[in-house]
Coordinates of C-alpha atoms and ligand atoms in Angstrom, one line a residue:
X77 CA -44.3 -16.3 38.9
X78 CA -41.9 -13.8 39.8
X79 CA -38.4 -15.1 41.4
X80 CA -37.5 -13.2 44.4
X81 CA -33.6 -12.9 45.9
X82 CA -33.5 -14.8 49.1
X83 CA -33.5 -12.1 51.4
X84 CA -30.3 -13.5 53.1
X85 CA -28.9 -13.0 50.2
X86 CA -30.1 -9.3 49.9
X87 CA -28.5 -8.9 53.4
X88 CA -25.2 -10.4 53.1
X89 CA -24.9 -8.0 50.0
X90 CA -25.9 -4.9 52.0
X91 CA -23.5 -2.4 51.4
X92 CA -23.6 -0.9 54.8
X93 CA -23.0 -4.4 55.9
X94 CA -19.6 -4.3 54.6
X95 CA -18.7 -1.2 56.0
X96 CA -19.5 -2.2 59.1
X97 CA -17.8 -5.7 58.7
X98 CA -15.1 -4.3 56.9
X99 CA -14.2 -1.8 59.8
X100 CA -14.7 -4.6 62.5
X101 CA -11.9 -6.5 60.5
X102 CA -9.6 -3.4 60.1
X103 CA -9.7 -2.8 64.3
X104 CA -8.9 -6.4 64.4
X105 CA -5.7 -6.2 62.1
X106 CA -4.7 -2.9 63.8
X107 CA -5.2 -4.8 66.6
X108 CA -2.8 -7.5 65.2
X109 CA 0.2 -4.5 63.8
X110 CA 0.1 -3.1 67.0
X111 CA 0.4 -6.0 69.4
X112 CA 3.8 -7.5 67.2
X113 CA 5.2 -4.1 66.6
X114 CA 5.1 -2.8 70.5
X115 CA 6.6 -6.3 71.3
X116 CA 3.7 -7.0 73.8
X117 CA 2.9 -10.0 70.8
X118 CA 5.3 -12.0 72.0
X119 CA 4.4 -15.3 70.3
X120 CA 6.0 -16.0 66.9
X121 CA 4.1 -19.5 66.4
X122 CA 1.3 -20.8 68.9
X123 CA 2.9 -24.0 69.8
X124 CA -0.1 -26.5 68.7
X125 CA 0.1 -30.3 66.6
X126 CA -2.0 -30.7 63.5
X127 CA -4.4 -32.5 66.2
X128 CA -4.9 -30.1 68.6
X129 CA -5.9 -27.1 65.6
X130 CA -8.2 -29.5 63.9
X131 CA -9.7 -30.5 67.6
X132 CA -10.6 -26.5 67.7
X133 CA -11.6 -25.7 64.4
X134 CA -15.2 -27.8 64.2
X135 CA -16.6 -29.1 61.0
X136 CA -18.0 -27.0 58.3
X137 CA -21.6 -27.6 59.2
X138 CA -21.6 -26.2 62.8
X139 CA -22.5 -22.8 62.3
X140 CA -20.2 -20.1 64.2
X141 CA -19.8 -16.2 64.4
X142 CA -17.5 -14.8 61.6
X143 CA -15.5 -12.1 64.1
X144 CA -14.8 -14.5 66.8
X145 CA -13.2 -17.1 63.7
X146 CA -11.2 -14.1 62.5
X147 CA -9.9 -13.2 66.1
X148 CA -9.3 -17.0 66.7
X149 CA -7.6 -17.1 63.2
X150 CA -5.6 -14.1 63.9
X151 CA -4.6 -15.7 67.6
X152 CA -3.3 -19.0 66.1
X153 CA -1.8 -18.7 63.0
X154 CA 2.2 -17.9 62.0
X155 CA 2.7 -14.0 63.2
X156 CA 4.9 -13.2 60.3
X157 CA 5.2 -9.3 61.3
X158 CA 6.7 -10.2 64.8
X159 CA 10.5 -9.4 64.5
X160 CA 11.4 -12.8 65.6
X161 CA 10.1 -14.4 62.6
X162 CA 13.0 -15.5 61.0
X163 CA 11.9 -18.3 59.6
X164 CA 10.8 -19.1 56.0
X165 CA 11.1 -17.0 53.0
X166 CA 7.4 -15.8 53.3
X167 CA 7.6 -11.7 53.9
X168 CA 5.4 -9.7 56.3
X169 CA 3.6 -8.5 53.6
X170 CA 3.5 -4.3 53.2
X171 CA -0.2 -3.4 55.6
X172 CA -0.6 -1.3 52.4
X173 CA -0.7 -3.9 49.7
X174 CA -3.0 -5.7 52.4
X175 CA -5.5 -3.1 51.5
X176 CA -5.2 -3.3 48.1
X177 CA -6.0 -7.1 48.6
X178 CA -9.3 -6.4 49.7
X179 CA -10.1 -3.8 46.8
X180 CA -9.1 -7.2 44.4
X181 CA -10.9 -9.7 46.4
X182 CA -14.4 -7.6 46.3
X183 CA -13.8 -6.6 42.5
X184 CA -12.6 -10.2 41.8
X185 CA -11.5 -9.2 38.3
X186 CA -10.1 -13.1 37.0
X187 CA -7.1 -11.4 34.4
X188 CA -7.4 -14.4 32.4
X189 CA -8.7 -12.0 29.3
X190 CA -8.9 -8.3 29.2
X191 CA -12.7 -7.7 28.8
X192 CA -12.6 -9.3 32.3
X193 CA -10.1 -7.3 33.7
X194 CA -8.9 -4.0 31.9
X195 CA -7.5 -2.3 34.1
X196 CA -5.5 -4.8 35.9
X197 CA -4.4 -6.5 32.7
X198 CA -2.6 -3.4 32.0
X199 CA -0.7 -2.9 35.5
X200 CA 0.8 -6.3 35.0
X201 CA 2.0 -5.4 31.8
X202 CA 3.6 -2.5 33.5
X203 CA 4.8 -4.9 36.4
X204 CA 6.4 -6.7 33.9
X205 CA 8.1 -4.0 31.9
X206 CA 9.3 -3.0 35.3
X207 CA 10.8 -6.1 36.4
X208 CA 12.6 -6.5 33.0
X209 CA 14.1 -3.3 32.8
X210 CA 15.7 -4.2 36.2
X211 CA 16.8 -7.3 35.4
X212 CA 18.7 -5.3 32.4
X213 CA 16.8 -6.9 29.5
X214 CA 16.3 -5.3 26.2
X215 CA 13.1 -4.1 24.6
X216 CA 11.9 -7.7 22.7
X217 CA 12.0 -8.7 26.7
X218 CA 8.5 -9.3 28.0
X219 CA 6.5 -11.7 30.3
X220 CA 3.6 -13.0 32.4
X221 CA 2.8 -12.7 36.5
X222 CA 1.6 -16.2 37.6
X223 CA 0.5 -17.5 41.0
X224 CA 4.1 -18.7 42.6
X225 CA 7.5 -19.5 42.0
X226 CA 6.3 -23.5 41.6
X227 CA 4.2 -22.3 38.4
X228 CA 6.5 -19.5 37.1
X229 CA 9.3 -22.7 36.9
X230 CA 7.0 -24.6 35.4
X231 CA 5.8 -21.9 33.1
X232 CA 9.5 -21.1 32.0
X233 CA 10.9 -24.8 31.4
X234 CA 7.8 -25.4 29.5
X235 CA 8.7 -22.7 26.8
X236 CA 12.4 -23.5 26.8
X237 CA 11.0 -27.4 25.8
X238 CA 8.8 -25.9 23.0
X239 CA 12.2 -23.9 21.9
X240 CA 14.9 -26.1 22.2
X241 CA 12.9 -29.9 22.3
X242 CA 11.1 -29.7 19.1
X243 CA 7.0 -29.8 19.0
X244 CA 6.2 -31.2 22.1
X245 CA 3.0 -29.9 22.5
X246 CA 1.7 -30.9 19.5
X247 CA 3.5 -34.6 19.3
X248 CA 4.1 -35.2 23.1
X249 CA 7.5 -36.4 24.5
X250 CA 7.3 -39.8 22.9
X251 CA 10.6 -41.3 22.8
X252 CA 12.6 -38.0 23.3
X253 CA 14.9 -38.2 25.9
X254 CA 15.5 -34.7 26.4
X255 CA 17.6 -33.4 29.6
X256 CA 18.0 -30.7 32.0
X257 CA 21.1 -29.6 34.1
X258 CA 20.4 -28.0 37.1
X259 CA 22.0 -26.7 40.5
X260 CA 22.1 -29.5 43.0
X261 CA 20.7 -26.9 45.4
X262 CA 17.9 -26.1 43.0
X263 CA 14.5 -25.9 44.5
X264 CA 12.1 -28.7 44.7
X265 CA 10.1 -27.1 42.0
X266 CA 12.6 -27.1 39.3
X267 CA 12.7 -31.4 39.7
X268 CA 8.7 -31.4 39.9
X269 CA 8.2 -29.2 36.7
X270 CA 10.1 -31.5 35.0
X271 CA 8.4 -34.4 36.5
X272 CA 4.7 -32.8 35.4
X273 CA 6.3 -32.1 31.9
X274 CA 6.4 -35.9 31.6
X275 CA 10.2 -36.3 31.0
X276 CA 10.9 -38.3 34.2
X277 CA 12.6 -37.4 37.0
X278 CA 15.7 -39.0 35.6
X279 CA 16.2 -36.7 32.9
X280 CA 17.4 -34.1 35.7
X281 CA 21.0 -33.7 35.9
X282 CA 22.2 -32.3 38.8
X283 CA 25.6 -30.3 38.6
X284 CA 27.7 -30.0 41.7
X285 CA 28.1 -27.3 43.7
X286 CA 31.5 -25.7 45.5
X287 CA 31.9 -25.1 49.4
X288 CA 30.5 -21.8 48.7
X289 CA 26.9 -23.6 47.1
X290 CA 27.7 -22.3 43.7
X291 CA 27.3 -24.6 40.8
X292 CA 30.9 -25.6 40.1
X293 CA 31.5 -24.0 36.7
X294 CA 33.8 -26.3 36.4
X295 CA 32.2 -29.8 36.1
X296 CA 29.4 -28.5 33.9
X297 CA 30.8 -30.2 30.8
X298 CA 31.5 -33.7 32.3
X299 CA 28.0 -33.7 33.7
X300 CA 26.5 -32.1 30.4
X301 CA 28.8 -35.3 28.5
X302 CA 27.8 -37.8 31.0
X303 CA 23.6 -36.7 29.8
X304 CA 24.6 -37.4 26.1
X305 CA 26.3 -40.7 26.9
X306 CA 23.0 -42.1 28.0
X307 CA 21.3 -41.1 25.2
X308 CA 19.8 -37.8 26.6
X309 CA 19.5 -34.3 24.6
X310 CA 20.3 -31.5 27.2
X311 CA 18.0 -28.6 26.6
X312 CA 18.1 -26.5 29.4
X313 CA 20.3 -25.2 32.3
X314 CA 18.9 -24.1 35.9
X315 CA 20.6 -21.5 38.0
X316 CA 19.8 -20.1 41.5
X317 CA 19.1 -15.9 42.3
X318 CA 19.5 -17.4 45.3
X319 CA 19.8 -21.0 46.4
X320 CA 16.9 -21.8 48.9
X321 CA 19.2 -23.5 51.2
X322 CA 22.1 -20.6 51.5
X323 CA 21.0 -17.9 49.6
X324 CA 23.8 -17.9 47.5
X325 CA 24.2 -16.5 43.8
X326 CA 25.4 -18.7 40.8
X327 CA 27.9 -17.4 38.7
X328 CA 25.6 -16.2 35.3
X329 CA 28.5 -14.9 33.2
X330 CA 30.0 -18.3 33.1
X331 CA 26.7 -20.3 32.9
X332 CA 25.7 -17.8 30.3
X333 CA 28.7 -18.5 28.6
X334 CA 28.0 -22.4 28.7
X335 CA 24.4 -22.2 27.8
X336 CA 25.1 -19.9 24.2
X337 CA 28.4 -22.3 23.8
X338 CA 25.9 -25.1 23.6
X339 CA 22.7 -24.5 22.5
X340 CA 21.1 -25.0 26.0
X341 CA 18.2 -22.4 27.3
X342 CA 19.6 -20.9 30.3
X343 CA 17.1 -20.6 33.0
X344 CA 17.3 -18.7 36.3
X345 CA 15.4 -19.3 39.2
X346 CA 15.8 -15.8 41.0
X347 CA 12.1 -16.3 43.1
X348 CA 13.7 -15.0 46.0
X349 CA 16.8 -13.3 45.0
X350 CA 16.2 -11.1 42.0
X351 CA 14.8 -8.7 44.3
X352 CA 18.6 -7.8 44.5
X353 CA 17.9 -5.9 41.3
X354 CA 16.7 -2.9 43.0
X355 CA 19.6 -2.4 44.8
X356 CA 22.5 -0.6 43.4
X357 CA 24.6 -2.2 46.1
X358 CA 23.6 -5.6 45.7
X359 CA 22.6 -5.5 41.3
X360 CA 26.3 -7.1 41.0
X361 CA 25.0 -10.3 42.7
X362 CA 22.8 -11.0 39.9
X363 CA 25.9 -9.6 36.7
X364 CA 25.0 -11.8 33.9
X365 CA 21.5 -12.6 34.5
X366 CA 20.0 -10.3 31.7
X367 CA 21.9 -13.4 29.4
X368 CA 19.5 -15.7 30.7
X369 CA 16.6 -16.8 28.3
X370 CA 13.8 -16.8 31.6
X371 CA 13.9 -15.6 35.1
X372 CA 11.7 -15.9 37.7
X373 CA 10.8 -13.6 39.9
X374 CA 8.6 -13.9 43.3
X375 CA 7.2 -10.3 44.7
X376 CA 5.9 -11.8 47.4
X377 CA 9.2 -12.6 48.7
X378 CA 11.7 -10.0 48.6
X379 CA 9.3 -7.3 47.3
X380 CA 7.1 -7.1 50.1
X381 CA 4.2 -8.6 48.8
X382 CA 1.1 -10.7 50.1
X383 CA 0.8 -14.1 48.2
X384 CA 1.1 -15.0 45.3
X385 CA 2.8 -12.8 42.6
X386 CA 5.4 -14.3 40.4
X387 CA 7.4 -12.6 37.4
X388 CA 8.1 -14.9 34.5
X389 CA 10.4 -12.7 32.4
X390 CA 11.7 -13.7 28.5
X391 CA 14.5 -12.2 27.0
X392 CA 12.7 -12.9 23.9
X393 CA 9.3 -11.8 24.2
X394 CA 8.0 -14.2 21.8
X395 CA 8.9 -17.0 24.0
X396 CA 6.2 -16.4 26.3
X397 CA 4.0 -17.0 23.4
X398 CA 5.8 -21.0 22.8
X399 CA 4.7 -21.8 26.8
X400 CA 0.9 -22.5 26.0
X401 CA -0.1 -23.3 22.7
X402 CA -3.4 -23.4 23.6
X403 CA -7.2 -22.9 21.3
X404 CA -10.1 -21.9 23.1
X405 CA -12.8 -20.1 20.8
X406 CA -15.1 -19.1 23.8
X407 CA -12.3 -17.2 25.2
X408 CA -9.4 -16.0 21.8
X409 CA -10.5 -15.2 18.6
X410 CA -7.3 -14.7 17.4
X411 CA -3.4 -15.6 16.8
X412 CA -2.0 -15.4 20.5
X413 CA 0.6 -12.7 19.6
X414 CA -1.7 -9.8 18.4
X415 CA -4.1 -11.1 21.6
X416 CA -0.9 -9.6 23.8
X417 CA -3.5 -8.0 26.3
X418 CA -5.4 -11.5 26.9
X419 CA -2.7 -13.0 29.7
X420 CA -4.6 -16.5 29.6
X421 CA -2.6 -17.5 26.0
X422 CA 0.4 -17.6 28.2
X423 CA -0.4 -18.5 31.8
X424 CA -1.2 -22.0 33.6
X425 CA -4.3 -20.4 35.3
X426 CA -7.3 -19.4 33.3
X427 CA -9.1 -17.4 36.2
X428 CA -6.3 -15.8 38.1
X429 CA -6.4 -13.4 41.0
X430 CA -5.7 -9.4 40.5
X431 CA -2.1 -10.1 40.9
X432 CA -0.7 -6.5 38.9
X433 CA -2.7 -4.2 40.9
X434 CA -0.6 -5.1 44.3
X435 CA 3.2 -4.4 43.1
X436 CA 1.6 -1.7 40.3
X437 CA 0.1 0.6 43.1
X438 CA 2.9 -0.1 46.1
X439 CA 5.4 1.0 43.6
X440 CA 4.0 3.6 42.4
X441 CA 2.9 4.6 46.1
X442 CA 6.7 3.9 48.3
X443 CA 8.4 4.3 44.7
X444 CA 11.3 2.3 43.6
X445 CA 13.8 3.9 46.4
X446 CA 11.7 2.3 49.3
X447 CA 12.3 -1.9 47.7
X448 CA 16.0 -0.7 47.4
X449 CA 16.4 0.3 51.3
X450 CA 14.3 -3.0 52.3
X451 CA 16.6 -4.3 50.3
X452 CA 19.8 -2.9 51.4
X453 CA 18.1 -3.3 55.0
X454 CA 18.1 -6.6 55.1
X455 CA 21.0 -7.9 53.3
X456 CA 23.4 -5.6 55.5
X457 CA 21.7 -7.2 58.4
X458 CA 22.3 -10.7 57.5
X459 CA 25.7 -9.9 56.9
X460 CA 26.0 -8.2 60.6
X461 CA 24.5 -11.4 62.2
X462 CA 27.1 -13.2 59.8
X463 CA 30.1 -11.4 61.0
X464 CA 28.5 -11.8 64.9
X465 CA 28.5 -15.5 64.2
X466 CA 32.0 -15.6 62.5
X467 CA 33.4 -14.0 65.9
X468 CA 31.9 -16.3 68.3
X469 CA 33.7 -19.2 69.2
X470 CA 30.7 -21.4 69.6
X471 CA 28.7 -21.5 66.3
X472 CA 29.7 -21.9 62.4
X473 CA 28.6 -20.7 59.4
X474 CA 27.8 -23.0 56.5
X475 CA 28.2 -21.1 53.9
X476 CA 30.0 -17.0 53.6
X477 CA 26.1 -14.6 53.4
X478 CA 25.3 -13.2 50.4
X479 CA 22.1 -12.4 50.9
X480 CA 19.5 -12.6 53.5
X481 CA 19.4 -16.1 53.9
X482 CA 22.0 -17.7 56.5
X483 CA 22.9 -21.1 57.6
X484 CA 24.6 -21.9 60.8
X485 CA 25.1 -24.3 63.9
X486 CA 26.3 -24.7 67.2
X487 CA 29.8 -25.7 67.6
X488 CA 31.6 -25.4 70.4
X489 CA 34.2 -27.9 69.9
X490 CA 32.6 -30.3 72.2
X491 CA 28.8 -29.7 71.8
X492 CA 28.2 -29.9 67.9
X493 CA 25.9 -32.6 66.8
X494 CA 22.8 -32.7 64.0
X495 CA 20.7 -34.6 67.0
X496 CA 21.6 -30.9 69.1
X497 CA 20.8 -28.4 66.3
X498 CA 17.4 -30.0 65.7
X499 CA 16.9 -30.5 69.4
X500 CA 17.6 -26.9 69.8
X501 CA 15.3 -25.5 67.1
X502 CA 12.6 -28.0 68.2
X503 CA 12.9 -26.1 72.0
X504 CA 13.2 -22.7 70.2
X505 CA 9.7 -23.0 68.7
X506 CA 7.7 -24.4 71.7
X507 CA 9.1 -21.1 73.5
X508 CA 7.3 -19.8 70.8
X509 CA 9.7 -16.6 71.0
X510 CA 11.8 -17.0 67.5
X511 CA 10.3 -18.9 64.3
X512 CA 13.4 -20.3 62.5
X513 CA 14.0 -23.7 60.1
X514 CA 16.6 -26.0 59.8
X515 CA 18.1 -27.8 56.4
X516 CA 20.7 -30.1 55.5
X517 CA 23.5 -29.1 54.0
X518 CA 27.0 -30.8 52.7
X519 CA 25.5 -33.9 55.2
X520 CA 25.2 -31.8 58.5
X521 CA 22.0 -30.3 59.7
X522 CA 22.4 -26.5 60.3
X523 CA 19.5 -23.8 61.6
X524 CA 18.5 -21.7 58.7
X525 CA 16.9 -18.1 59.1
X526 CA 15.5 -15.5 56.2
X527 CA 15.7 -12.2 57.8
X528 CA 12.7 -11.1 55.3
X529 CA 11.2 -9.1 58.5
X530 CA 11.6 -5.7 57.8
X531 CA 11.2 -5.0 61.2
X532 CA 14.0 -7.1 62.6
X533 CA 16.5 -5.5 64.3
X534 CA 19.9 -6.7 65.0
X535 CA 19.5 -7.0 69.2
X536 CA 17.1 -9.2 68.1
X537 CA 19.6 -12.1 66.0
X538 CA 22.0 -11.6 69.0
X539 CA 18.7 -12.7 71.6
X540 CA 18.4 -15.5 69.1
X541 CA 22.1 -16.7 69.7
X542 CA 21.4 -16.3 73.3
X543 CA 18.5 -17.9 73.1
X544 CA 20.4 -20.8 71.5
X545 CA 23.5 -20.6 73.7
X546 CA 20.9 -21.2 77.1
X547 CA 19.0 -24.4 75.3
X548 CA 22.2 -25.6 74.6
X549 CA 23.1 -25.6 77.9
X550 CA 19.8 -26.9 79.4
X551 CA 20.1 -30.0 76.5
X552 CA 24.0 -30.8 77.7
X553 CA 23.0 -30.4 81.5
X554 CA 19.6 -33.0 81.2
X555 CA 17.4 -30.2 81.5
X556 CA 13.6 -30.6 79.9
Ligands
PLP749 C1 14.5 -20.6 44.6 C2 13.1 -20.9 44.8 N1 12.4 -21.2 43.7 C3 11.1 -21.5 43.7 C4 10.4 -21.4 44.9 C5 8.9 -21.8 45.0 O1 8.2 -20.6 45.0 P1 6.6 -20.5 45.5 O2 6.6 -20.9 46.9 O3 6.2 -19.1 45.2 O4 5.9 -21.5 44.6 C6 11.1 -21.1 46.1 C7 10.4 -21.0 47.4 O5 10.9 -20.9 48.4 C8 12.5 -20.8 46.0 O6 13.2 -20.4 47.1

């Protein structure tokens, strides 16, 4: 009997069915640039609960018409190129690199081994070569791309284990109490790789930080002696390229200093700030950090593009080859190192989205000049709305700027509670003009923005503060 293709099947596979879906789509995101460029978008994020999107969006089994999910998608979800998205450090992604999203999705090349994926392979080798020569590492440097900052930490305290904790992956932890000092404004990640590497939340040791949110060089030892005296091995050290919270930069020279001084790997978590290495103006905010054994690296931060693509970068090439010491016949016929071109040696995933071709082609496309303005852009804007919030007499700043990341509340004298800050922010978003977060810092609560829209313009950080300034008032005078 002969087996015929369904011919639903046939159809959905038409080719001229694409083209025709595929332009539908491309009106429909036009639709989308156009509307928060012109300003006529002027909804950040549809004010909706959990409750009311899930009451919309019906079960899986009720059939519906693809376009009218996509224009209801598009309607209700975070409108990260609006200007007033200041929220987050998740970037309106380049439209270009968009495209090149779709050209991955249909070709769905999984980069876990070449044969699968030649030519990608290849441009995240050169994405990686790229990113280290930034950083300023030498020629042994070399690295992986991985979905997220979350698994590029992992990734990177995993090989500094297998370096400095003996055979783990072979023996397991056992009774090795092995520690690591980090940044007590390290992300959540760093805490949770160390949780999944199965040496207990309580091997983390967290080293102060100054009023400035730099780890304070200067209680590294007593917190490195305090580890030993409970029995603990200290393997690794964790800096910030920037802290999450303020967006500061650590001090590497010193750290650097520490880590060779006593045989610690020195890690640096640079997922949102090592973008500052394409800047000549802002490269002295990362000075030291080519002495750090691993960096990590998000693109789809600062470098303009769509999720997920992380940089895990080695000083030490070989290292990336002590992360996963992995055998799989079906997949490796050989010793990892001469398999250099088979990524899935040294990555968590196994299949793993076309992540080289996005940063390969958009630099190669803008070229290296266009990151640096974004760059530049952005930083110099923050430090603007810094400077406007230094000379107003009714909000602080937590932290002095460094980057694009800035922390501040309202205070004017009288009017200056957490309860009001959060209140405020809370009001901000159902106006749904301005997305912008809040954290907690030093014990106060302050309103946090990223100004990772390249389109935001200055005017619009000072209708923010005006913004703020009138809910203030409405709060203090019983106003709903
Ligand atoms: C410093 C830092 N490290 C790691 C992460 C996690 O990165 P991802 O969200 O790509 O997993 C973040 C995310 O905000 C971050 O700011």
């Amino acid at each position: 009997m002969k087996l015929k293709i369904p011919t639903e099947i046939l159809a959905a596979y038409n080719p001229e069915k694409f083209k025709e879906d595929a332009t539908k789509v491309i009106e429909m995101l036009h639709h989308y640039l156009v509307e928060t460029s012109n300003g006529d978008f002027k909804t950040v994020l549809p004010k909706a609960s959990p409750e009311e999107v899930l009451s919309k969006w019906s079960e899986i089994k009720e059939t519906q018409d693809g376009f009218e999910m996509i224009d209801n998608l598009i309607k209700e979800s975070q409108h990260i190129h609006n200007a007033r998205y200041v929220g987050h450090q998740v970037t309106a992604p380049l439209p270009f690199s968009a495209v090149n999203g779709i050209v991955s999705s249909l070709l769905n090349n999984s980069t876990a081994v070449f044969e699968m994926s030649p030519v990608d392979t290849i441009m995240q080798k050169r994405v990686v070569e790229w990113m280290c020569e930034k950083i300023g590492y030498g020629s042994n440097s070399d690295g992986v791309l991985t979905s997220g900052g979350t698994i590029g930490n992992l990734t990177a305290l995993l090989a500094a284990r297998q370096v400095k904790g003996s055979n783990v992956w072979k023996e397991g932890i056992g009774n090795k109490k092995l520690a690591v000092l980090v940044s007590e404004l390290s992300h959540y990640s760093i805490e949770r790789a160390v949780a999944i590497m199965g040496m207990g939340t309580d091997s983390v040791f967290k080293l102060p930080v100054k009023p400035d949110s730099k780890i304070d060089t200067a209680q590294i030892e007593s917190v490195f002696n305090s580890a030993v005296k409970k029995g603990y091995t200290p393997i690794a050290l964790v800096a910030n390229a920037a802290s999450t919270a303020t967006g500061c930069y650590d001090e590497f020279i010193h750290l650097a200093d520490f880590c060779e001084g006593n045989n610690l790997w020195f890690h640096v978590d640079g997922a949102h700030g090592a973008s500052a290495a394409v800047s000549k103006k802002y490269f002295p905010l990362l000075n030291g950090i080519e002495r750090a054994d691993s960096i990590v690296w998000d693109m789809h931060k600062m470098m303009l593009m769509p999720a997920l693509v992380t940089g895990v970068l080695f000083k030490e090439g070989d290292d990336t080859y002590n992360t996963f010491l992995q055998e799989a016949s079906y997949l490796f016929n050989n010793d990892p190192r001469s398999e250099w071109f088979n990524y899935a040696h040294r990555t968590l995933e196994c299949t793993k989205d076309m992540m080289g071709m996005r940063p390969y082609i958009s630099l190669k496309t803008y070229g290296e000049d266009f990151f640096e303005k974004y760059i530049d852009y952005s930083f110099d804007l923050t430090k603007y709305f810094s400077e406007a919030i230094n000379n107003s007499s009714d909000f602080e700043l937590a932290v002095p700027t460094e980057s694009n990341i800035i922390c501040f509340r309202y205070n004017d004298g009288v009017n200056n509670s957490d309860d009001l800050q959060k209140e405020v922010r809370k009001r901000i978003l159902a106006s749904e003009k301005f997305y912008l977060v809040q954290t907690n810092l030093f014990g106060k609560t302050y309103m946090r923005c990223t100004i990772i829209n390249p389109l935001t313009e200055f005017d619009h950080l000072l209708e923010l503060l005006d913004l703020i300034r009138m809910e203030v008032k409405n709060i203090v005078g019983g106003n709903k």
